[in-house]
Short mmCIF file of C-alpha atoms and ligand atoms in Angstrom, two decimals:
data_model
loop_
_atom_site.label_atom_id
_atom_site.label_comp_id
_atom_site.label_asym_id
_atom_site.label_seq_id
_atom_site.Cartn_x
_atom_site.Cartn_y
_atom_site.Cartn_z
CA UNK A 1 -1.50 -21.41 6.97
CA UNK A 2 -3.49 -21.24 10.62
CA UNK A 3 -7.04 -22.34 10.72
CA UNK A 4 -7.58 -22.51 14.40
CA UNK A 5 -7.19 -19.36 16.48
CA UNK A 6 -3.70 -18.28 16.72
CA UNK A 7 -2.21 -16.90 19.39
CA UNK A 8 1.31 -14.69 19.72
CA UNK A 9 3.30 -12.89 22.51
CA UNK A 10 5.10 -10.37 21.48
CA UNK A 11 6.62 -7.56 23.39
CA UNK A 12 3.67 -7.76 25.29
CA UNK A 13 1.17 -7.90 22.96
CA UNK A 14 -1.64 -10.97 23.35
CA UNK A 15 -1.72 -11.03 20.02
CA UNK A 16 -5.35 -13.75 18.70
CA UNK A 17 -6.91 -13.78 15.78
CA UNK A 18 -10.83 -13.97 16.29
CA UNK A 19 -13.29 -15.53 14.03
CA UNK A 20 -13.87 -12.60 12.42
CA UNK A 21 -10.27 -12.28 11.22
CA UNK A 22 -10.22 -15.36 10.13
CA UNK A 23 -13.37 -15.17 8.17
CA UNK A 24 -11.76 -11.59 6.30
CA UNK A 25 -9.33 -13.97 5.45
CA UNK A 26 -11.12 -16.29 4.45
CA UNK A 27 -13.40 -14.21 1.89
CA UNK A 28 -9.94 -12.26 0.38
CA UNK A 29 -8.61 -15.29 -0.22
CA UNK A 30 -11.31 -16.53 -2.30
CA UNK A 31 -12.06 -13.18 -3.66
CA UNK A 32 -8.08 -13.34 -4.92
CA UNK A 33 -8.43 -16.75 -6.23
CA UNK A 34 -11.53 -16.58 -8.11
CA UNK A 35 -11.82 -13.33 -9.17
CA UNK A 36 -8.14 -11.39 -9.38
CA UNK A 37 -6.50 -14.49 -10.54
CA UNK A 38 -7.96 -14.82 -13.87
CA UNK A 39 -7.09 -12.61 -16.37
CA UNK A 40 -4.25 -11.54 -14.29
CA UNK A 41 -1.09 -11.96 -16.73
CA UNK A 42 -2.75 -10.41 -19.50
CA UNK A 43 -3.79 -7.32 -17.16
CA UNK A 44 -0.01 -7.19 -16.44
CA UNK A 45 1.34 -7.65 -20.19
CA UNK A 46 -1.26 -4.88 -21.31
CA UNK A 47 -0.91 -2.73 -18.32
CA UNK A 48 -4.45 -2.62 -17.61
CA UNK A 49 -6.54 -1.59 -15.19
CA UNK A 50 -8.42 -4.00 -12.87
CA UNK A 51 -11.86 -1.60 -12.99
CA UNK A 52 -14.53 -4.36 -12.50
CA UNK A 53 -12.26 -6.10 -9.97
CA UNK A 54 -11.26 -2.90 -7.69
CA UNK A 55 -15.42 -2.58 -8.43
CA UNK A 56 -16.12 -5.73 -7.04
CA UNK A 57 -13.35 -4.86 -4.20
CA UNK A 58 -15.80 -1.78 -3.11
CA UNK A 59 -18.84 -4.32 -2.96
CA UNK A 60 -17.14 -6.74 -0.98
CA UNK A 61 -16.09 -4.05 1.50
CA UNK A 62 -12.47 -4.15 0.55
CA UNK A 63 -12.24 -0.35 0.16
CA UNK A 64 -12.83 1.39 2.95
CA UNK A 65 -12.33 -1.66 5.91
CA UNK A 66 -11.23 0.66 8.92
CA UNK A 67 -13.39 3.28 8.08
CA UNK A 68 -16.51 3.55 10.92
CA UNK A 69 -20.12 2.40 9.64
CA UNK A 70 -21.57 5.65 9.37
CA UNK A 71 -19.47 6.65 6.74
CA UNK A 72 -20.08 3.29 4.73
CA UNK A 73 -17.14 1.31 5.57
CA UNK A 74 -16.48 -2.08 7.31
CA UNK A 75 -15.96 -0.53 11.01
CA UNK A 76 -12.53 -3.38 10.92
CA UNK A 77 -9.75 -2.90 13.26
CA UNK A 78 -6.15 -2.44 11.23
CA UNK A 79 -5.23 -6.55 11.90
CA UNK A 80 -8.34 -7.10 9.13
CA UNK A 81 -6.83 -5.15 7.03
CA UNK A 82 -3.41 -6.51 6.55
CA UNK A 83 -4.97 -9.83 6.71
CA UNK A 84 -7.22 -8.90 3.72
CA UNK A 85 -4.20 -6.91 1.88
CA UNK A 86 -1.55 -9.77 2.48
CA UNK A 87 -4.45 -12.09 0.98
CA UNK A 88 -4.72 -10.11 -2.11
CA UNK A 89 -0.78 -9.16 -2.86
CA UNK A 90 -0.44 -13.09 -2.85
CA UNK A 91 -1.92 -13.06 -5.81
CA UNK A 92 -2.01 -9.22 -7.49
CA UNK A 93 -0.15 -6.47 -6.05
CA UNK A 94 -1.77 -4.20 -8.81
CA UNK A 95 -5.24 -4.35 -6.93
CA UNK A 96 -3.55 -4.22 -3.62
CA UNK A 97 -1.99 -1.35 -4.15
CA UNK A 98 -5.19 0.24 -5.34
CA UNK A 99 -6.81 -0.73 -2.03
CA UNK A 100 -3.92 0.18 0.05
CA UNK A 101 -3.94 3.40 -0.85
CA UNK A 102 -7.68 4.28 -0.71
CA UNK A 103 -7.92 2.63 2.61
CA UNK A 104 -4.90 3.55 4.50
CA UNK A 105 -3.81 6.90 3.02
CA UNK A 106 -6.86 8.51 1.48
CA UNK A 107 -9.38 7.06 3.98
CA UNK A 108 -7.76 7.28 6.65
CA UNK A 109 -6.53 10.44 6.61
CA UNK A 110 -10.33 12.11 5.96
CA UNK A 111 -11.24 9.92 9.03
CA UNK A 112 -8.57 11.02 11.14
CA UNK A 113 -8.06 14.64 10.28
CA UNK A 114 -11.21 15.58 8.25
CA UNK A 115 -14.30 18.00 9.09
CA UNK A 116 -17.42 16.05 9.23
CA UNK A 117 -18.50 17.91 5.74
CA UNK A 118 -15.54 16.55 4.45
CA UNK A 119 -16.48 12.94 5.80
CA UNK A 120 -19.71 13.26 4.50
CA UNK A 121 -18.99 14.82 1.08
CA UNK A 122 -15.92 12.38 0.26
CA UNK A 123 -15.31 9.72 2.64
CA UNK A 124 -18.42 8.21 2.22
CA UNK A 125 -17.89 7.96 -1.54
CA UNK A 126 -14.58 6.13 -1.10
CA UNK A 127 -15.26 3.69 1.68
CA UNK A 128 -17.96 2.24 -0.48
CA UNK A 129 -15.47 2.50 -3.77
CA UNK A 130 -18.25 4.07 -5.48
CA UNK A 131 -14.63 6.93 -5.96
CA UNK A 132 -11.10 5.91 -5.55
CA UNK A 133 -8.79 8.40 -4.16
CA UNK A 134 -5.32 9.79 -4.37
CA UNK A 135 -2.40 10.42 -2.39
CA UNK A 136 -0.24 13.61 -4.13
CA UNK A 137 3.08 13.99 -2.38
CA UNK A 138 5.53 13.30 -4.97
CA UNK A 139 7.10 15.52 -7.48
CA UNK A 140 9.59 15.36 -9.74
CA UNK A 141 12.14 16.77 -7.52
CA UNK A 142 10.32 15.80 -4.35
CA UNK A 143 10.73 12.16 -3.71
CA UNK A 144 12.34 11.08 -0.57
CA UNK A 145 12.91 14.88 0.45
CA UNK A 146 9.10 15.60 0.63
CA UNK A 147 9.55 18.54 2.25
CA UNK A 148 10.68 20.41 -0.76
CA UNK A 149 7.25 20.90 -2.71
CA UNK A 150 7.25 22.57 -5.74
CA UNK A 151 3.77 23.11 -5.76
CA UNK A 152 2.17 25.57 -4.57
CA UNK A 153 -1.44 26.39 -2.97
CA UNK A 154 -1.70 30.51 -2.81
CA UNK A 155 -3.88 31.55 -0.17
CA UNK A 156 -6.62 33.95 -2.02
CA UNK A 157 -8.79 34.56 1.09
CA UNK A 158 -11.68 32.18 0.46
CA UNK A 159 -9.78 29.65 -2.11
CA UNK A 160 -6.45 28.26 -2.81
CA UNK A 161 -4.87 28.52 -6.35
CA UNK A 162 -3.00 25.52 -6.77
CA UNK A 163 -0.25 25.44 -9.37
CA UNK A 164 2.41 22.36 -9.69
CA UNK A 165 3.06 19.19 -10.85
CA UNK A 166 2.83 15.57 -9.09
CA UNK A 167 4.45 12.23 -9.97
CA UNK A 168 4.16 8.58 -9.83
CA UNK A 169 0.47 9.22 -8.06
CA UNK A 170 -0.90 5.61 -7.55
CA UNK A 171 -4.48 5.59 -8.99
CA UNK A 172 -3.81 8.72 -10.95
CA UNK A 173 -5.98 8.14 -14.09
CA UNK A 174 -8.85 6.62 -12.54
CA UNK A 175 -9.43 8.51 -9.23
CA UNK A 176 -11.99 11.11 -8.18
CA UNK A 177 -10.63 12.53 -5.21
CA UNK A 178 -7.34 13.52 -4.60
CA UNK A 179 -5.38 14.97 -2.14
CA UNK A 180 -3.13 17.66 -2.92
CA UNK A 181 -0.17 18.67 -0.52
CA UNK A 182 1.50 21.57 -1.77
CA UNK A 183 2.99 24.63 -0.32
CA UNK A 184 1.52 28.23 0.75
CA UNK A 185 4.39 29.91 2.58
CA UNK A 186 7.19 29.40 1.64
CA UNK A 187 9.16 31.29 4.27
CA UNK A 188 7.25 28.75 7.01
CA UNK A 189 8.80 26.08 5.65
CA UNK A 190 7.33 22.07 6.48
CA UNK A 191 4.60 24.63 8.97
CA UNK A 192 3.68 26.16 5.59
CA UNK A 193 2.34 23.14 3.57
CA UNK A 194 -1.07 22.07 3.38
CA UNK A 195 -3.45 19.46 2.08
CA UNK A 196 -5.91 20.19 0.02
CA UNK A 197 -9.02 17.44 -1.76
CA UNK A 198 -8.80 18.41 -5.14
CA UNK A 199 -11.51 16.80 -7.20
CA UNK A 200 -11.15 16.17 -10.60
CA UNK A 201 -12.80 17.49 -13.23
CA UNK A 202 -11.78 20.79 -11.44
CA UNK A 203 -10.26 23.16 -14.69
CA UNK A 204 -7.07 23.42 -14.86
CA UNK A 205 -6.53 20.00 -13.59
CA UNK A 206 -4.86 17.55 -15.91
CA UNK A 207 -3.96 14.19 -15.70
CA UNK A 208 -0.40 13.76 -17.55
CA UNK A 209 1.59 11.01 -18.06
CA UNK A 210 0.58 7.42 -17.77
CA UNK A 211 4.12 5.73 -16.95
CA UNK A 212 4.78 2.37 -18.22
CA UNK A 213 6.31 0.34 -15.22
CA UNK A 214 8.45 -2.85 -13.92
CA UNK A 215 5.79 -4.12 -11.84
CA UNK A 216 2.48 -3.67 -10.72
CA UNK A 217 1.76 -2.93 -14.19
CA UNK A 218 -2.20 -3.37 -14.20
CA UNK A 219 -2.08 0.03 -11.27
CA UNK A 220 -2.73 3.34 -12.58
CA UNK A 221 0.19 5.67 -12.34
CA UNK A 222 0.35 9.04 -13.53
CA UNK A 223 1.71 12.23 -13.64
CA UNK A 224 -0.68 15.03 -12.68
CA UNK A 225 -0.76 18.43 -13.46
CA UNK A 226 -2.57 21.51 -11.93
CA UNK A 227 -2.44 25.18 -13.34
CA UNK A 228 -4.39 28.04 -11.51
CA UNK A 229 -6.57 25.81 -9.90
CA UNK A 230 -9.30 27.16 -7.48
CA UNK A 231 -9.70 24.94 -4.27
CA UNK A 232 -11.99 26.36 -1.73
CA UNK A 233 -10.88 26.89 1.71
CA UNK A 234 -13.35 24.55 3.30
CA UNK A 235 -11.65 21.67 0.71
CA UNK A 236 -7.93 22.34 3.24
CA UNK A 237 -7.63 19.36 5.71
CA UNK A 238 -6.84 20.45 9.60
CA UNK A 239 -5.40 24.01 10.57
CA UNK A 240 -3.46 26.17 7.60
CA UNK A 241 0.10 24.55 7.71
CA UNK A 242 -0.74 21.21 8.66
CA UNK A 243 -0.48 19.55 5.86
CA UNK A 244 2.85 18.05 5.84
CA UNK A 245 2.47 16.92 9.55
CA UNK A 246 -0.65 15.25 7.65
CA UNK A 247 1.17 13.50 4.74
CA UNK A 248 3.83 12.25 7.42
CA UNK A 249 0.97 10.68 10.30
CA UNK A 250 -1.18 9.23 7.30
CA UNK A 251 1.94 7.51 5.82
CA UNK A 252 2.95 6.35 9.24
CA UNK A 253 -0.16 4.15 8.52
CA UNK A 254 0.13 3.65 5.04
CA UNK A 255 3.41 2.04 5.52
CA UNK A 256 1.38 -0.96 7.35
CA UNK A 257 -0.46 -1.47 4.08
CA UNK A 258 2.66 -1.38 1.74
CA UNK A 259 4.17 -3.75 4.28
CA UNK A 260 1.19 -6.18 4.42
CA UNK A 261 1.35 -5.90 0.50
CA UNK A 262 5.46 -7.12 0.61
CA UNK A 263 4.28 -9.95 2.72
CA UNK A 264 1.33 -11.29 0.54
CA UNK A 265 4.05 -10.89 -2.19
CA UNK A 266 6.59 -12.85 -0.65
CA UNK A 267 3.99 -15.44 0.97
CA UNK A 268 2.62 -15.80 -2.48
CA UNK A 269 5.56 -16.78 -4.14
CA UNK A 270 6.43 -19.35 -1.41
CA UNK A 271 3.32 -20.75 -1.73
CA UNK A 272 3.70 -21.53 -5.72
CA UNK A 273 7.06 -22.93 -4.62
CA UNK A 274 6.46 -25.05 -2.52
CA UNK A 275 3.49 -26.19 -4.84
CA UNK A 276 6.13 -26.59 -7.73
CA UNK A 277 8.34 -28.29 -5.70
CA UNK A 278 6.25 -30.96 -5.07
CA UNK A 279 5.62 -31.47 -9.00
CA UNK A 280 8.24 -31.24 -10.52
CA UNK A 281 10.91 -33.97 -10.84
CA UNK A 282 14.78 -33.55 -11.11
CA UNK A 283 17.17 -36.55 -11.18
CA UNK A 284 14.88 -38.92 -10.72
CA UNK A 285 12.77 -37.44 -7.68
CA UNK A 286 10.27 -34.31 -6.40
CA UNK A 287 12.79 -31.30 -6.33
CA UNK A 288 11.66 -30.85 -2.99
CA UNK A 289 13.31 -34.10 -1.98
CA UNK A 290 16.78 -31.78 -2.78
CA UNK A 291 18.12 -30.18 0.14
CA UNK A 292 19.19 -27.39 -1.85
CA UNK A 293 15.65 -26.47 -2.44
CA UNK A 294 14.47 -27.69 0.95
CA UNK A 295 16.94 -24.88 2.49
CA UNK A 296 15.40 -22.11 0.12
CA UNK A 297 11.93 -22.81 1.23
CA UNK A 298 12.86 -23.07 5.07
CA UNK A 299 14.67 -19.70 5.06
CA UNK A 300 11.31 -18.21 2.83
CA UNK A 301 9.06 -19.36 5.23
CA UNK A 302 11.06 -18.68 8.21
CA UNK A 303 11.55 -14.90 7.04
CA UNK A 304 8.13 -14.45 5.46
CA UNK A 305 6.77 -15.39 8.93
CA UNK A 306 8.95 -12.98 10.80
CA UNK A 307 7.97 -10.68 8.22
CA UNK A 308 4.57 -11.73 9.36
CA UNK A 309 4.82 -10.68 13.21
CA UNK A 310 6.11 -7.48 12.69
CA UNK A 311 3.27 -6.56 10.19
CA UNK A 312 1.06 -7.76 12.80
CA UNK A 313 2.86 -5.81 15.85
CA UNK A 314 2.34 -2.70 13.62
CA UNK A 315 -1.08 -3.31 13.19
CA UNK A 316 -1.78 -4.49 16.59
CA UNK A 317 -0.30 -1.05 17.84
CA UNK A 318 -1.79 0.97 15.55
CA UNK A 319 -5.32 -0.40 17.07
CA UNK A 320 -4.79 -0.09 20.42
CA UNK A 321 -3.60 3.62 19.78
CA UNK A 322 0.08 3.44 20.59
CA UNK A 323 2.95 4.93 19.32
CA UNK A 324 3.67 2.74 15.95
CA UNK A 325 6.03 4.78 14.01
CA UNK A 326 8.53 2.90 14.48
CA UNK A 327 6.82 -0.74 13.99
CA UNK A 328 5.35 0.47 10.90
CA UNK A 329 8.75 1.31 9.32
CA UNK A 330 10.09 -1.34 10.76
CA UNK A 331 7.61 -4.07 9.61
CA UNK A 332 7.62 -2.31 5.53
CA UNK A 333 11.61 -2.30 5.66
CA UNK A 334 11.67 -6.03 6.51
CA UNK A 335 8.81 -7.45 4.88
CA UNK A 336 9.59 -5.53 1.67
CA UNK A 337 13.61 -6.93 1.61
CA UNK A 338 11.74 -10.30 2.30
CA UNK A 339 9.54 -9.77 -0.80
CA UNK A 340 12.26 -9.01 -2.99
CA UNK A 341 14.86 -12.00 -1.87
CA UNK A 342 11.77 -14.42 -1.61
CA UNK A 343 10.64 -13.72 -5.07
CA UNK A 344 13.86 -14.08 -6.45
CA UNK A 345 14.45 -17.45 -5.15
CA UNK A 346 11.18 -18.75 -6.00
CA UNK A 347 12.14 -17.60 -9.50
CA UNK A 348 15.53 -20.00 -9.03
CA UNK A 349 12.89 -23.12 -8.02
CA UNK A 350 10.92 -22.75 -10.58
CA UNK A 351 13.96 -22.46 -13.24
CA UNK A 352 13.63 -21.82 -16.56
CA UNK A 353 9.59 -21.86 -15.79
CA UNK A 354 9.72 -19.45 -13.22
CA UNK A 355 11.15 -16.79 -16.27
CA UNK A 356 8.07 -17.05 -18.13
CA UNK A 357 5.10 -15.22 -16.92
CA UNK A 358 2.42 -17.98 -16.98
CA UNK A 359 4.02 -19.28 -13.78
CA UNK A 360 3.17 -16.03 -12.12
CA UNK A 361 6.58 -15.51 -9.68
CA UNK A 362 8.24 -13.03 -12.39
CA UNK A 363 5.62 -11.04 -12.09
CA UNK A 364 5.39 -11.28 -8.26
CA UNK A 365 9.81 -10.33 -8.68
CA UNK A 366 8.88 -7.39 -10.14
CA UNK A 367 5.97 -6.11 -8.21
CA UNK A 368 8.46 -7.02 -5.31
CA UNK A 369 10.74 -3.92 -5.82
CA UNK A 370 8.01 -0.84 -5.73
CA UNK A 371 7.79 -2.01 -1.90
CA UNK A 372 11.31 -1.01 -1.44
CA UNK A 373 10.36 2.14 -2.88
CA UNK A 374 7.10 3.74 -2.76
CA UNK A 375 5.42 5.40 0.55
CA UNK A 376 9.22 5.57 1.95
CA UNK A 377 11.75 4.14 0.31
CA UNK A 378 14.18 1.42 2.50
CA UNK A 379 16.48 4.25 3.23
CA UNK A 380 13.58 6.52 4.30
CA UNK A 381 12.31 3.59 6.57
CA UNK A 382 16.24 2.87 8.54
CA UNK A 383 16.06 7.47 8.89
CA UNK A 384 12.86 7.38 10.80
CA UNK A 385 13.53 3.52 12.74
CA UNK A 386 17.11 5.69 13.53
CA UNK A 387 15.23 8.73 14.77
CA UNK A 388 12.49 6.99 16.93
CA UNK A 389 15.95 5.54 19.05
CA UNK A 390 16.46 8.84 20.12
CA UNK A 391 13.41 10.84 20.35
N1 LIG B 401 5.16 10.99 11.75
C1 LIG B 401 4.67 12.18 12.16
N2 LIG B 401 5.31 13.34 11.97
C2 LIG B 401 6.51 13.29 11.37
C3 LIG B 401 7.08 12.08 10.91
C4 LIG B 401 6.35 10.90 11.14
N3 LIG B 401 6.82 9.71 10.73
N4 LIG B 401 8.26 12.35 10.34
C5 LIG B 401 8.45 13.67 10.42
N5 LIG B 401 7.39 14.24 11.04
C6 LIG B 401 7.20 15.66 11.35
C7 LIG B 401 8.29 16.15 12.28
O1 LIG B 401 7.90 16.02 13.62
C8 LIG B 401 8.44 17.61 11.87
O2 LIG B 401 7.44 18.40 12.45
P1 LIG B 401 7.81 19.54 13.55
O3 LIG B 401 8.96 20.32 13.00
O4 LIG B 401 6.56 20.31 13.69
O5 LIG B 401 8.17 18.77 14.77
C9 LIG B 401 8.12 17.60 10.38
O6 LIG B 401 7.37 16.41 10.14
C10 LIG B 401 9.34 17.61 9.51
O7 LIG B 401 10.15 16.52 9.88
P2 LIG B 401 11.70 16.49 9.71
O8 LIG B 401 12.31 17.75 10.22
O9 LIG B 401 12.17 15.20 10.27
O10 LIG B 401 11.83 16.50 8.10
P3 LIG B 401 12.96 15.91 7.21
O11 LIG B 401 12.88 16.62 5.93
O12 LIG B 401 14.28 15.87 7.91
O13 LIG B 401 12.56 14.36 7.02
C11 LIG B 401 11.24 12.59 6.11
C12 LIG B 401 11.27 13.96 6.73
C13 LIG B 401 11.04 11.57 7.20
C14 LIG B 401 12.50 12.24 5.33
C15 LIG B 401 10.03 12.68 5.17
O14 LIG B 401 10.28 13.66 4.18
C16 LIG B 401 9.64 11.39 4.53
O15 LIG B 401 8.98 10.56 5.15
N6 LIG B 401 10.00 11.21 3.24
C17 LIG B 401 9.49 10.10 2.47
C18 LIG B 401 8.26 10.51 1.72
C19 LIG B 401 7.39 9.37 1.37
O16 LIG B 401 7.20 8.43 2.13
N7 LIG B 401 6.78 9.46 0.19
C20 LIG B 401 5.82 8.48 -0.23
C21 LIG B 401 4.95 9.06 -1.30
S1 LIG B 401 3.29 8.50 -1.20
C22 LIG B 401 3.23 7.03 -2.02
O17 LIG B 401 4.22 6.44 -2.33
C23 LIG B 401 1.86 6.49 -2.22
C24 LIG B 401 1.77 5.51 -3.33
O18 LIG B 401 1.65 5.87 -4.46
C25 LIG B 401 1.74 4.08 -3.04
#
């Protein structure tokens, strides 16, 4: 774990960590240890929500960190953030998910693509966490094909009427604003989707289904269901039919979260290792005097820190406005195979301890695998890598 300033070249990039970056770190890391840390296995056994701590993640400025001033949010560059994010997954990848998608999907896509109304009316509200948004792409037959939307937005001149159903939407229960991709015209195809904020509270919109999940239990997941709702005009995000061009730039980003998420996982769980291996004893000496457990934690670190760069190159690019597409799938399809193989050995150090939850790395296996998954799934990630070769 750096203290000083460090200091990477890679592909060009000058890649330093200022004081400031440091100091982010610095205050998630505490905020994780003192605050997320207890209470955490019995938020995961119960499946309940972390609502003071995602409140206290809003005070702190842990909501809305990329978001400019003016709109209430920490002004940080994208480096902060996966700083703060990797910070917080190493200890609970429920919160972090909660953050990762009000900052980098909800957020950001209001920042980049909203009206200033818009900003003003919503994005103010969620940079501060006073709300907690919601990213609605999936459907129940609209996964990895997210073209194919069921749902539908028909254009009635000065509203939409939105009619569908979405699934597995991260902060489902407990969010405020949410935004709604469905489809108008049909006939236009991917040019005839758009995104609407849907607020709720709105009649005819339901919140279904809370599922019950592997991992990242204590996050709010839900199905949600909309019948003949009316969504003014003024509520659609960019030009009529941009809103699956919308869903795919925001995710570009939001894939930089998830990633930064997969390596706070995996970075966590190396950390209790190595801890572990230092106390416990096994034929007469510190497991860690084994080579057979020395190897594990030399390949962890070694992948959890090229895990590390690429979440950083994505980042990195992503603030100096170049093309990160790429990087960002690149960086979640790594770090998130890292998380799930790093988790799974740590459970192997710890033994028969590391299958019982108080020692925290079975949860940190199973919040592993919805990185492989969600915002892309690993296949999704090796399509667009593939395409970027050639485009
Ligand atoms: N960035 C910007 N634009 C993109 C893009 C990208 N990464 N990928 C595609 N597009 C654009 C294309 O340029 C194209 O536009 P034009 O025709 O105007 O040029 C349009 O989108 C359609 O693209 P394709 O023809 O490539 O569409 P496709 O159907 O062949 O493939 C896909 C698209 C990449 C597979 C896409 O459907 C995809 O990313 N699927 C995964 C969906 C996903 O990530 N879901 C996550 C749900 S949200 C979530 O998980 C949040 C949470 O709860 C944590």
């Amino acid at each position: 774990m750096a203290t000083a300033t460090a200091t990477v070249e890679l592909q060009g990039l000058n890649f330093n960590l200022s004081e400031e970056h440091q100091a982010v770190r610095e205050a998630a890391r505490d905020f994780a240890q003192n605050e997320l840390l207890p209470g955490i296995v019995e938020r995961d056994n119960e499946a309940r929500f972390p609502a003071e701590q995602v409140k206290r993640m809003g005070e702190l400025g842990f909501m809305g960190m990329m978001v400019p001033p003016e709109y209430g949010g920490g002004g940080m560059d994208t480096v902060s953030y996966v700083l703060a994010m990797e910070e917080i997954s190493k200890i609970d990848a429920s919160a972090s998910v909660v953050m990762s998608v009000n900052n980098s999907l909800v957020c950001y896509g209001l920042e980049a693509f909203g009206t200033e109304d818009q900003k003003q009316t919503y994005l103010t509200r969620l940079a501060t966490g006073e709300s907690i948004g919601a990213f609605c792409l999936s459907e129940p037959e609209a996964g990895s094909d997210a073209t194919s939307q069921a749902t539908t937005a028909d254009d009635k001149g000065d509203y939409y009427l939105v009619n569908g159903t979405k699934n597995w939407i991260t902060n489902g229960g407990t969010s405020e604003i949410c935004l709604v991709i469905a489809q108008t015209d049909r006939q236009k195809g991917h040019r005839g989707i758009n995104c609407l904020i849907v607020e709720k509270g709105t009649p005819g919109f339901v919140v279904g289904k809370k599922e019950d999940k592997m991992g990242i239990r204590a996050s709010d997941t839900h199905s949600l269901l909309f019948t003949d709702v009316k969504v003014p005009k003024e509520n659609r995000i960019g030009d009529d039919g941009f809103g699956f061009k919308f869903a795919m730039s925001t995710l570009n980003g939001g894939r930089i979260g998830i990633a930064a998420q997969a390596l706070g996982i995996a970075a966590g769980a190396y950390e209790l290792s190595l801890k572990y291996s230092q106390e416990r004893k096994a034929f007469g000496k510190q497991i860690f005097d084994h080579q057979a457990i020395q190897f594990k934690l030399a390949e962890m670190v070694t992948k959890i820190e090229a895990a590390r760069l690429l979440v950083y190159k994505a980042a990195r690019l992503k603030d100096e406005h170049k093309d990160y597409v790429q990087a960002a799938a690149m960086a979640k399809l790594f770090a998130s195979d890292v998380a799930m193989w790093a988790t799974t050995e740590a459970v192997q150090i710890h033994g028969g301890y590391g299958y019982v939850k108080e020692f925290h790395v079975e949860r940190l296996m199973r919040d592993a695998k919805i990185t492989q998954i969600y915002e892309g799934t690993s296949e999704i990630q090796k399509l667009v890598i593939a395409r970027e070769l050639i485009r």
